[in-house]
mmCIF file of C-alpha atoms in Angstrom:
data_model
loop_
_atom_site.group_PDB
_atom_site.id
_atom_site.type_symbol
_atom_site.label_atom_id
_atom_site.label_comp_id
_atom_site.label_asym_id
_atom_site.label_seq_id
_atom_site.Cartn_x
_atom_site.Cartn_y
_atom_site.Cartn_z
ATOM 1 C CA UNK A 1 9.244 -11.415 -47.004
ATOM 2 C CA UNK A 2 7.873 -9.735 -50.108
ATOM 3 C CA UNK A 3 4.861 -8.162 -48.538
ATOM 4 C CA UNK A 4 7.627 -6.318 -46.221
ATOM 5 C CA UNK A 5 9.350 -4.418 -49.130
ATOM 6 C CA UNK A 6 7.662 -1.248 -47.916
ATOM 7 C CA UNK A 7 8.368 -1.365 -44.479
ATOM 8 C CA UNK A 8 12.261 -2.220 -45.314
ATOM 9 C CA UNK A 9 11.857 1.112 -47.571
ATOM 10 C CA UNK A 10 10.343 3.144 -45.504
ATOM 11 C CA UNK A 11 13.073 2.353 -42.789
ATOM 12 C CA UNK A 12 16.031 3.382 -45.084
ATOM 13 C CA UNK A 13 14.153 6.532 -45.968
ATOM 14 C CA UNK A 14 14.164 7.370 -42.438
ATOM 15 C CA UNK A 15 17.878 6.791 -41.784
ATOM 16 C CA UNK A 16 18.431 9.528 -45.102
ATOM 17 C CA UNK A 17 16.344 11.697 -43.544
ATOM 18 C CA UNK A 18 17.697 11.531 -40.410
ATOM 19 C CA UNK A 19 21.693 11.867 -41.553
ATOM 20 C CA UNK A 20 20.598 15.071 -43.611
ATOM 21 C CA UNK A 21 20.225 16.976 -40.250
ATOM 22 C CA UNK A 22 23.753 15.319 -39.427
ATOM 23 C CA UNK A 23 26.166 16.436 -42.025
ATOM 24 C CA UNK A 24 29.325 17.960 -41.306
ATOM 25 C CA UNK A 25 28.926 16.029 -37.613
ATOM 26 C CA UNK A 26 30.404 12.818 -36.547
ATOM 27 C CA UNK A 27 28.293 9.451 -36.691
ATOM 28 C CA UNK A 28 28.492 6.148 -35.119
ATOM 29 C CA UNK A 29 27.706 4.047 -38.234
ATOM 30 C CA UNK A 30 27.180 0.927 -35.697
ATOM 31 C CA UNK A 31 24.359 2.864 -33.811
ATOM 32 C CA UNK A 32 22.827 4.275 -36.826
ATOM 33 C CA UNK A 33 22.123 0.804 -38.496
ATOM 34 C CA UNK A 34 21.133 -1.287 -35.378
ATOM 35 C CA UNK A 35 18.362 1.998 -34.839
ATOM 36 C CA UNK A 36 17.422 1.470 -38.438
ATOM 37 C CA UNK A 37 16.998 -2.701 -38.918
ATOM 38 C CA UNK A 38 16.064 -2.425 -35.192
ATOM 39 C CA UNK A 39 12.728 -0.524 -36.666
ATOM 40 C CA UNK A 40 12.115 -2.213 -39.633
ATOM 41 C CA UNK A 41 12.073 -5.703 -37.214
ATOM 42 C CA UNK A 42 9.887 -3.450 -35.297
ATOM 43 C CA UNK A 43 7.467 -2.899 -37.613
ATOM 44 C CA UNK A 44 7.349 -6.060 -39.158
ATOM 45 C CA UNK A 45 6.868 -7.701 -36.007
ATOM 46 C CA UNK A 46 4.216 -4.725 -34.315
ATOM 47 C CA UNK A 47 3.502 -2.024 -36.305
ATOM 48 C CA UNK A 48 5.652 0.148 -34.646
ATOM 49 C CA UNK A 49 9.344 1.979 -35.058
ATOM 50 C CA UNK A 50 11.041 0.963 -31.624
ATOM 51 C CA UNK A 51 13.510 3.765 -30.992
ATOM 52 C CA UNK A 52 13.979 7.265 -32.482
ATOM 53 C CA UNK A 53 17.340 7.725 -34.461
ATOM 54 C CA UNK A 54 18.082 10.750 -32.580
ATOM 55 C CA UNK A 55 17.998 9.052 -29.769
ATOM 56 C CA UNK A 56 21.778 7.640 -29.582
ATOM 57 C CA UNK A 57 21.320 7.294 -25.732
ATOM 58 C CA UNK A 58 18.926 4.731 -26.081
ATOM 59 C CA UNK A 59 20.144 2.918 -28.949
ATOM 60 C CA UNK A 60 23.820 2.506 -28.029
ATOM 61 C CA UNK A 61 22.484 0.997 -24.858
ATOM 62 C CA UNK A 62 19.978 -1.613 -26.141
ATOM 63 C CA UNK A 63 22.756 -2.334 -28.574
ATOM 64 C CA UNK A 64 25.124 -3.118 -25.968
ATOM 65 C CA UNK A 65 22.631 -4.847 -24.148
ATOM 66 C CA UNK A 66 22.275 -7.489 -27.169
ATOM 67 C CA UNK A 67 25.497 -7.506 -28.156
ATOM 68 C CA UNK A 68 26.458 -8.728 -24.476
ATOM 69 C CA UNK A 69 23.785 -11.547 -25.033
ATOM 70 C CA UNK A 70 25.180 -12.919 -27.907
ATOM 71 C CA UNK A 71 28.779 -13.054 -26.667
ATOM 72 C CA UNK A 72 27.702 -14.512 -23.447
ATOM 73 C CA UNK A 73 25.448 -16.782 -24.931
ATOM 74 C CA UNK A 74 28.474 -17.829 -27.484
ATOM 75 C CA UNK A 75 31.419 -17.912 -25.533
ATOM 76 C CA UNK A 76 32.374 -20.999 -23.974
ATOM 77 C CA UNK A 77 32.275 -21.827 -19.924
ATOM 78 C CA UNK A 78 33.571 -24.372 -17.959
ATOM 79 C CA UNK A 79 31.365 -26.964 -18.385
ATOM 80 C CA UNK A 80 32.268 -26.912 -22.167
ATOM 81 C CA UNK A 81 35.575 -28.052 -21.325
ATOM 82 C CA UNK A 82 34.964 -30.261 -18.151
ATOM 83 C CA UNK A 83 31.352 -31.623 -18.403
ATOM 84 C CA UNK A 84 31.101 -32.299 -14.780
ATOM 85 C CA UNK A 85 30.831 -29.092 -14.182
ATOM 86 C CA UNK A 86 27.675 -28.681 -16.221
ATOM 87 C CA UNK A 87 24.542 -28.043 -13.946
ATOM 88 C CA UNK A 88 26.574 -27.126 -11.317
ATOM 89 C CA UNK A 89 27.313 -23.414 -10.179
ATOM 90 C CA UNK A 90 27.584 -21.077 -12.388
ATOM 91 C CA UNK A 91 31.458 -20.270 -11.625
ATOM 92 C CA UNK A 92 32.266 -17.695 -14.218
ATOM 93 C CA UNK A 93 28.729 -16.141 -13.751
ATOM 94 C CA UNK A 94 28.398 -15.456 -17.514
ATOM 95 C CA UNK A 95 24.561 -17.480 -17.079
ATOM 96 C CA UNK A 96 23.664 -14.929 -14.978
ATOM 97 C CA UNK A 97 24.767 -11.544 -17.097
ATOM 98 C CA UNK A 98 23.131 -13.167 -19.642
ATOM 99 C CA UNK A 99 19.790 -13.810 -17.765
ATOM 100 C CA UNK A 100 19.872 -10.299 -17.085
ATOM 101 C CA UNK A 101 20.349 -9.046 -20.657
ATOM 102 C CA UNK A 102 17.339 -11.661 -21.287
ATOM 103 C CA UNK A 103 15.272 -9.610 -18.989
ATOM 104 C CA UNK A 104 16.388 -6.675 -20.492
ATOM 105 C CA UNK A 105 15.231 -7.701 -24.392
ATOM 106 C CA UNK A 106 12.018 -9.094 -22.598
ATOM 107 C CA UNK A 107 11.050 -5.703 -21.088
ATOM 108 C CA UNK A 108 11.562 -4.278 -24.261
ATOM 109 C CA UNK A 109 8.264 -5.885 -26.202
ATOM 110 C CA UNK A 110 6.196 -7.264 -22.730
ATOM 111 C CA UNK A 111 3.847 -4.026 -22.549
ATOM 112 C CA UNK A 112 3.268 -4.362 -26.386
ATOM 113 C CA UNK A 113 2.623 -7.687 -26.144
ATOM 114 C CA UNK A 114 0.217 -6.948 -23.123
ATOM 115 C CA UNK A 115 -1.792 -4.670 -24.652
ATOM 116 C CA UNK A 116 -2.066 -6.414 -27.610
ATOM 117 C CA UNK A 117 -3.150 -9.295 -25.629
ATOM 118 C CA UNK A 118 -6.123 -7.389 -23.529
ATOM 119 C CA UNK A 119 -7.620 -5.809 -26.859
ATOM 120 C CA UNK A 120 -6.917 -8.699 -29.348
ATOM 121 C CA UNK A 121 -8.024 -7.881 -32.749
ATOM 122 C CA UNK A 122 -6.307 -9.454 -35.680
ATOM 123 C CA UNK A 123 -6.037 -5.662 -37.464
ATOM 124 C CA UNK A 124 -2.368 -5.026 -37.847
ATOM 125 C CA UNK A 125 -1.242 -8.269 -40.300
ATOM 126 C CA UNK A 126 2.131 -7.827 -38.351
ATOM 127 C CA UNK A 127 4.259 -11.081 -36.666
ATOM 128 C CA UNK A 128 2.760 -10.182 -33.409
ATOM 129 C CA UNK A 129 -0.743 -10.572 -34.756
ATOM 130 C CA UNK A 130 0.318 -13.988 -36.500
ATOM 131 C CA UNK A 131 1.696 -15.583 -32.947
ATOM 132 C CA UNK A 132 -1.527 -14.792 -30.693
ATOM 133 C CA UNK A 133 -3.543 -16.411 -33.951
ATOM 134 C CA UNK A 134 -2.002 -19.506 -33.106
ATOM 135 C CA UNK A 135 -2.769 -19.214 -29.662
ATOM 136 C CA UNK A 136 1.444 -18.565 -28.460
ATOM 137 C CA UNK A 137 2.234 -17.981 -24.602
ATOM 138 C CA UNK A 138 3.832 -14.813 -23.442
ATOM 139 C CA UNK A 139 6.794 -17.130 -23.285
ATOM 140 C CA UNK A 140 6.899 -18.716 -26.569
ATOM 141 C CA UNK A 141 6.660 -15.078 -27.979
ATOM 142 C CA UNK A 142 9.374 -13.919 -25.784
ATOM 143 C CA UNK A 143 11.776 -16.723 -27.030
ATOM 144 C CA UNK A 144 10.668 -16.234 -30.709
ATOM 145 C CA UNK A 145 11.020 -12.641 -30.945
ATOM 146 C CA UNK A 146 14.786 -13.118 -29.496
ATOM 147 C CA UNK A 147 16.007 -15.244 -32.209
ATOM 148 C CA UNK A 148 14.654 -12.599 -34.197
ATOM 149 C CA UNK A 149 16.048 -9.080 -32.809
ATOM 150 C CA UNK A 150 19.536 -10.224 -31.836
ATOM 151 C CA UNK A 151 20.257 -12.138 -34.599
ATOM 152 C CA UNK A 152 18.846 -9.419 -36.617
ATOM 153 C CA UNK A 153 20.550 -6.782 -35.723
ATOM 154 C CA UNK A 154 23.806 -7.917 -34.903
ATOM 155 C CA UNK A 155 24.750 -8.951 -38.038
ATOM 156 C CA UNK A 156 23.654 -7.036 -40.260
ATOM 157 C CA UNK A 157 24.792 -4.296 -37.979
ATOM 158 C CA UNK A 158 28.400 -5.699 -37.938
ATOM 159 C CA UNK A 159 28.426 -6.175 -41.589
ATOM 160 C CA UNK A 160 27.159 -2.747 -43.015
ATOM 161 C CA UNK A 161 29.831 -0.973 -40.553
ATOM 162 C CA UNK A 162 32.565 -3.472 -41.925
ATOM 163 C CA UNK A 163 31.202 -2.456 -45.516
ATOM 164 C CA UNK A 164 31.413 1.236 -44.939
ATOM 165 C CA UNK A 165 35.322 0.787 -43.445
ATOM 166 C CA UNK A 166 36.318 -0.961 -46.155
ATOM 167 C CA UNK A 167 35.118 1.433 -48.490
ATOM 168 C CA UNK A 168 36.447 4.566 -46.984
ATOM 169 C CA UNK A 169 39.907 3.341 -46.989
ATOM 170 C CA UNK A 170 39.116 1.806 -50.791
ATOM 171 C CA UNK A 171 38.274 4.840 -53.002
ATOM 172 C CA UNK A 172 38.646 3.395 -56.140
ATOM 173 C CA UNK A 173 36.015 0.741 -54.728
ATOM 174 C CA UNK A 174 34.109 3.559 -53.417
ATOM 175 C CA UNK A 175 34.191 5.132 -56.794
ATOM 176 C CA UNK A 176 33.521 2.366 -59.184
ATOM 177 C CA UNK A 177 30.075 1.701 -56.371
ATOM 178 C CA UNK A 178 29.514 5.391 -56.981
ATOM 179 C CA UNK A 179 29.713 5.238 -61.279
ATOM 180 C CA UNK A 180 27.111 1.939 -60.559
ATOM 181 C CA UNK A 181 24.672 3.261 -58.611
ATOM 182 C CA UNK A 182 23.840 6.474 -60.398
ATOM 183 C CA UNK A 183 24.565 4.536 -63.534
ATOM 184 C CA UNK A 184 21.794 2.087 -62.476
ATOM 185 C CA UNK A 185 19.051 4.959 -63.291
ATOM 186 C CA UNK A 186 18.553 4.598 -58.827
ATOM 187 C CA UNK A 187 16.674 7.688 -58.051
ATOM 188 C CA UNK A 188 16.555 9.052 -54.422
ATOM 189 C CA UNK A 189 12.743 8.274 -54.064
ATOM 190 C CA UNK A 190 13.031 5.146 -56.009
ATOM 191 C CA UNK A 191 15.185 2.730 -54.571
ATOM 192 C CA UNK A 192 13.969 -0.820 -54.680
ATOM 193 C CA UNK A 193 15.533 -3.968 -53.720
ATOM 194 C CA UNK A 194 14.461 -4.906 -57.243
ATOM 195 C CA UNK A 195 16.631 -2.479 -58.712
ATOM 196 C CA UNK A 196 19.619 -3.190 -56.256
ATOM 197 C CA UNK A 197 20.100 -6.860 -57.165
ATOM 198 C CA UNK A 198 20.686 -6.057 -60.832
ATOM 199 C CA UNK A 199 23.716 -4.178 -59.654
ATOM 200 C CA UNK A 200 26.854 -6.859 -59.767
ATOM 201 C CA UNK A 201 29.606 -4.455 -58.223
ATOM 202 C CA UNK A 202 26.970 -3.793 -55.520
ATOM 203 C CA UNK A 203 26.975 -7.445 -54.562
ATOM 204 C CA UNK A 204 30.186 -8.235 -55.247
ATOM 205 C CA UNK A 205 31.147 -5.690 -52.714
ATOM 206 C CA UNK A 206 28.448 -7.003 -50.388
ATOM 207 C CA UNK A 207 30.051 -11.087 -50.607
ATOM 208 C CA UNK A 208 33.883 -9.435 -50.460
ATOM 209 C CA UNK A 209 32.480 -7.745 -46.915
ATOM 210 C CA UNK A 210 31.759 -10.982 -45.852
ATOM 211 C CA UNK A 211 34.500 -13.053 -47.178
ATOM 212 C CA UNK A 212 36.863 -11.493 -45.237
ATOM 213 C CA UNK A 213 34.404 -10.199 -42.166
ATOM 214 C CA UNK A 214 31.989 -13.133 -41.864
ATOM 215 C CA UNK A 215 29.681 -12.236 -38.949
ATOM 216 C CA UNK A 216 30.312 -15.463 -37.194
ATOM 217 C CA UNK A 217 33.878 -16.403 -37.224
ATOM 218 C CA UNK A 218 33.339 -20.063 -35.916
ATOM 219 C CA UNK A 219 30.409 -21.824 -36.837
ATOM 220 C CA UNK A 220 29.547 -24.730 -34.525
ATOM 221 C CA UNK A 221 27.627 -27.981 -35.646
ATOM 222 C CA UNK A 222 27.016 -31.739 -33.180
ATOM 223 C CA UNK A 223 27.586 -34.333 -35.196
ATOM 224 C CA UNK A 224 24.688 -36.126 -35.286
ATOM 225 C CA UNK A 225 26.641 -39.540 -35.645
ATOM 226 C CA UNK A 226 29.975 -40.650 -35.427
ATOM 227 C CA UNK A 227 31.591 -40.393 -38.801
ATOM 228 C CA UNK A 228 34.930 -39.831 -40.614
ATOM 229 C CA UNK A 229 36.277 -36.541 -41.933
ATOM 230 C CA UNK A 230 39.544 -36.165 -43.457
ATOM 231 C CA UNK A 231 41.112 -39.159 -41.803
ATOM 232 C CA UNK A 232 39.499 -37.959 -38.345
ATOM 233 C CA UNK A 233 37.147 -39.619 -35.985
ATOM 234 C CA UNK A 234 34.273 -37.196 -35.135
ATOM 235 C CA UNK A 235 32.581 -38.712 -32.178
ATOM 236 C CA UNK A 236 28.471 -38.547 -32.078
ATOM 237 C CA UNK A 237 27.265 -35.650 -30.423
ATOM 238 C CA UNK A 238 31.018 -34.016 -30.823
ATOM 239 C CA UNK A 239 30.938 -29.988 -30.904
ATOM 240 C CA UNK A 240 32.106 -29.496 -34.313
ATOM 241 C CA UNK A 241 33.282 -25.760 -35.115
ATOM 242 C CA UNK A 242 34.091 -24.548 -38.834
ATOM 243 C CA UNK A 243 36.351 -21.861 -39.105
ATOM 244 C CA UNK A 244 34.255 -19.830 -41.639
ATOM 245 C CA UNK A 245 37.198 -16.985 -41.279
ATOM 246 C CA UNK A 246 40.088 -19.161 -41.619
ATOM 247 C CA UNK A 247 38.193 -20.819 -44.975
ATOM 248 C CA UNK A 248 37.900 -16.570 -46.431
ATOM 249 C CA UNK A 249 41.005 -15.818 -45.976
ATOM 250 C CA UNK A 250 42.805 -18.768 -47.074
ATOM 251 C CA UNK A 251 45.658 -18.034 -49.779
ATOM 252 C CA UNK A 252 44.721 -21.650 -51.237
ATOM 253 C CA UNK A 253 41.360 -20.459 -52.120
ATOM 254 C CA UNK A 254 41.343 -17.132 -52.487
ATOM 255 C CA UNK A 255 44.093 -14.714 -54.135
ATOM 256 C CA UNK A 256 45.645 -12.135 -52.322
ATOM 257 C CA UNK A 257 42.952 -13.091 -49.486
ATOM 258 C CA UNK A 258 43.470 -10.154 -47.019
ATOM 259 C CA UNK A 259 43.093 -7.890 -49.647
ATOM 260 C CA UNK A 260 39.484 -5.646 -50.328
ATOM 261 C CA UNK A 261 39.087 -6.537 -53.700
ATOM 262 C CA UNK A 262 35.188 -6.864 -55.008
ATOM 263 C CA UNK A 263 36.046 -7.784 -58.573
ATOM 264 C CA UNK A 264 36.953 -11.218 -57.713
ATOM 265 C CA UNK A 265 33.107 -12.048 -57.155
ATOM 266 C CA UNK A 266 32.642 -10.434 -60.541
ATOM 267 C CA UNK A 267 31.600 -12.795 -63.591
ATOM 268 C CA UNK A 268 31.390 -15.850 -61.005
ATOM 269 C CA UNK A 269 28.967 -18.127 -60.081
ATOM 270 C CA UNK A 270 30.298 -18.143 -56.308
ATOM 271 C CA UNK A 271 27.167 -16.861 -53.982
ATOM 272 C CA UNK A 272 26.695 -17.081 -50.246
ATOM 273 C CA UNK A 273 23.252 -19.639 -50.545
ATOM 274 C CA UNK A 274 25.641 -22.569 -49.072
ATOM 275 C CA UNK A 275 26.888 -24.192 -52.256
ATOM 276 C CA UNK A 276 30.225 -22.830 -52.280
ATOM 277 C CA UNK A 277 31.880 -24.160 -49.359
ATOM 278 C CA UNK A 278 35.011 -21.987 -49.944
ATOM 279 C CA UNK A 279 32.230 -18.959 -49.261
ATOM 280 C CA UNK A 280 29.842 -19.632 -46.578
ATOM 281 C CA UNK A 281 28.978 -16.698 -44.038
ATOM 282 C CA UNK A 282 25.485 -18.061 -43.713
ATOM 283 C CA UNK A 283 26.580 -21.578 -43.319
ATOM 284 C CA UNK A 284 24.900 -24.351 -45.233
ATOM 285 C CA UNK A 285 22.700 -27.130 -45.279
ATOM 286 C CA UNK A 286 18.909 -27.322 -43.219
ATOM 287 C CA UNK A 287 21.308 -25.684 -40.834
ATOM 288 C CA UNK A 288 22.445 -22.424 -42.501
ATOM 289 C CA UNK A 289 21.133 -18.949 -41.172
ATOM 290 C CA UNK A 290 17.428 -19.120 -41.546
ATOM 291 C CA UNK A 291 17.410 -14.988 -41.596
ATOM 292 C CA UNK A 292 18.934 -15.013 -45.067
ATOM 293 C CA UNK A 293 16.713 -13.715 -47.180
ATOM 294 C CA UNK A 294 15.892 -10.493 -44.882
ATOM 295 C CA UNK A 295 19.931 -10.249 -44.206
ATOM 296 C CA UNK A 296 20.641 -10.055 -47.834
ATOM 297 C CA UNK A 297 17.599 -7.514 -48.742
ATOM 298 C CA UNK A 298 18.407 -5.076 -45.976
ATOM 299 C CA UNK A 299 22.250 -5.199 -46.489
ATOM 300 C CA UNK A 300 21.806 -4.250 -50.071
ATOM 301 C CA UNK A 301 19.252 -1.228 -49.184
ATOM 302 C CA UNK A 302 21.260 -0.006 -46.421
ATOM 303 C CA UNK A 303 24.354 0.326 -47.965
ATOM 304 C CA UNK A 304 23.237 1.403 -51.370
ATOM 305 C CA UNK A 305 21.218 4.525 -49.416
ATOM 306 C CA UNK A 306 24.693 5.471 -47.605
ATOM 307 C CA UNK A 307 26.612 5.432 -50.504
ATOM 308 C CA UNK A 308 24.312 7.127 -52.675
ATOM 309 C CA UNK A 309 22.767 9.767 -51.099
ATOM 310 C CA UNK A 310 26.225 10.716 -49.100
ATOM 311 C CA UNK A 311 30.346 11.551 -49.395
ATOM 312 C CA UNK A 312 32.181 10.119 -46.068
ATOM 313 C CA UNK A 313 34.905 10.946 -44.755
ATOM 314 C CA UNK A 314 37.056 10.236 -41.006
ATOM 315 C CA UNK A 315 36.524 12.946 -38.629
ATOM 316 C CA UNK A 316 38.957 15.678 -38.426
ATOM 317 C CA UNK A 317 39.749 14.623 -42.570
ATOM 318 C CA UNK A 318 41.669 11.687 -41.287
ATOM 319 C CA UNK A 319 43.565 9.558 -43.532
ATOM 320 C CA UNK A 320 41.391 6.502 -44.391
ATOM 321 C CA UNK A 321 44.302 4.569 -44.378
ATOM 322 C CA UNK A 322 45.469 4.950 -41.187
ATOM 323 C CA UNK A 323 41.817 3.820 -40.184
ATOM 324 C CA UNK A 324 41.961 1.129 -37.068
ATOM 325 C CA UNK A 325 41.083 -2.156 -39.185
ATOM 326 C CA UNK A 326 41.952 -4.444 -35.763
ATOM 327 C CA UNK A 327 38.910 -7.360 -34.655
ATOM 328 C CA UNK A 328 37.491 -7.483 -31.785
ATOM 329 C CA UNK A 329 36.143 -11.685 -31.710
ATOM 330 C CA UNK A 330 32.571 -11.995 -30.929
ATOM 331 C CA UNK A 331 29.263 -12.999 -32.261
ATOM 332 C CA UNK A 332 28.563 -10.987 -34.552
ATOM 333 C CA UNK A 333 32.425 -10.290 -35.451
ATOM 334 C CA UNK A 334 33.077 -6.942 -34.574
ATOM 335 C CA UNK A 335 35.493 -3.761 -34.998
ATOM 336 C CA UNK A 336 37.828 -3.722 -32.199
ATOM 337 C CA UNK A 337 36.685 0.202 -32.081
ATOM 338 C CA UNK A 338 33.342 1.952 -33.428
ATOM 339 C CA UNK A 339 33.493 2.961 -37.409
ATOM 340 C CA UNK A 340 33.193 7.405 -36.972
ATOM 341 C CA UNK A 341 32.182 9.042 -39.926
ATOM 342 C CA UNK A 342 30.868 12.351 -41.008
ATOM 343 C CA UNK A 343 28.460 12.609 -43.526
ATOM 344 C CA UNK A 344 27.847 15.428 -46.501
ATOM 345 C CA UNK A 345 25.310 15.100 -48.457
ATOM 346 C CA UNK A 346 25.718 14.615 -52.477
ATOM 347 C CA UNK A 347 22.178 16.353 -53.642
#
């Protein structure tokens, strides 16, 4: 993860660069990210940026195609219900839309993956290089690199556009994450993710995103045994789900839950490594979200780049407040409609 840090700069960078040529115009903040991590995963796994930020074509449809993976791939069918229906026709035909996103994400990496194949030479130290080292199939690749680009993307996609939302309509937040991060001695060609993570309102903004926008809204466990919860019998093998967004914005646990308030992760202990169970948007256990590390690292860059380097504001100087808030429920959790923004840069 550490041996990365350069790549994960080097993508953020980019994205800077490339909303410099976009001030005073409108940008999709959902498109802009996905492009970005959608690189970085790209390099880390072959050398290689994947898609060209200008290219908003192209990325808003390889977006769409994931994001149409995951919610097939989440939702529930038929057979989830009624079990003798599993194996049988696939009556709501979601197994075949997503077969053919699956084809889609495969023909995204199967001519790098080819040519890397026919002139092997372990040269690039990248994730691709590591697999054909240990002697993976085509196929094993295939299924490895899509629990890493989906998962990837999509949330921290979903996240950083929940962040920047939340902050437009919250300009004292917006202000106080200002006063921080050109307080914290950050200069524009200096960034690290060491310097990020010794800024508290940065992170406490980062955990209040995801208290009340978790990226998956229902997380689902089997129970491995039959066992008692709460005066309930959980049958083995029982499809458990934990409402991680009923949990974040419960008035029990949290005050004044549906509120955007940062400061209440401020001088507390309460983190997002599983230990909290009033705060888990990762999960917890040998189960949680094995992409946590990378999640955490990128969210931090991304976000402290955007604020830092640019003044947002709605298109047309709309008020923030009237700003469309609604949820639209998928995995990753999304905004009912796309987060518009126009940048202007501060330097």
């Amino acid at each position: 993860m550490e041996s990365y840090a350069e790549k994960r700069g080097k993508g953020v960078v980019e994205m800077v660069n490339f909303l410099n040529f976009k001030q005073g115009k409108v940008v999709k903040i959902g498109d802009l990210v996905f492009g970005n991590v959608f690189n970085v995963l790209g390099e880390i796994c072959f050398s290689r940026n994947m898609v060209k930020l200008e290219d908003e074509r192209v990325i808003d449809e390889m977006k769409g195609n994931i994001w149409r993976f995951m919610e097939y791939g989440t939702t529930p069918i038929l057979a989830d219900f009624f079990p003798i229906f599993d194996g049988v026709v696939d009556i709501q035909g979601k197994k075949k839309k997503a077969k053919k996103c699956l084809d889609n994400l495969f023909k995204i990496w199967e001519g790098i993956i080819k040519e890397r194949r026919e002139s092997y030479v372990e040269k690039n130290g990248d994730f691709l290089d590591l697999m054909l080292a240990n002697g993976f199939s085509d196929d094993q690749i295939n299924y490895m690199l899509l629990e890493i680009f989906p998962a990837g993307t999509g949330t921290l996609t979903s996240t950083i556009e929940w962040a920047m939302a939340e902050l437009v309509r919250n300009k004292e937040v917006m202000k106080k994450l200002n006063s921080e991060l050109q307080n914290g001695s950050i200069n524009s060609n200096t960034i690290q993710e060491s310097t990020i993570f010794q800024l508290p309102y940065l992170n406490a903004c980062i955990k209040e995103v995801l208290r009340l926008h978790p990226p998956i809204a229902f997380l689902p466990h089997y129970a491995s045994e039959t066992c008692q919860v709460m005066n309930y019998t959980i049958p083995k093998s029982c499809l458990v789900f934990v409402n991680l967004w009923a949990i974040g914005h419960d008035p029990n646990l949290w005050d004044d839950p549906f509120s955007f308030k940062p400061e209440r992760f401020l001088n507390t202990n309460i983190d997002y490594k599983g230990q909290d169970f009033e705060f888990l948007p990762f999960g917890a256990g040998r189960r949680m979200c094995p992409g946590l590390p990378f999640a955490t690292k990128q969210m931090h860059l991304i976000l402290a780049y955007l604020v830092y380097h640019f003044e947002w504001s709605l298109p047309n100087n709309g008020d923030p407040l009237m700003l469309d808030m609604n949820e639209k429920y998928a995995v990753p959790l999304q905004r009912q409609k796309p987060l518009l923004l126009v940048p202007t840069s501060k330097w």
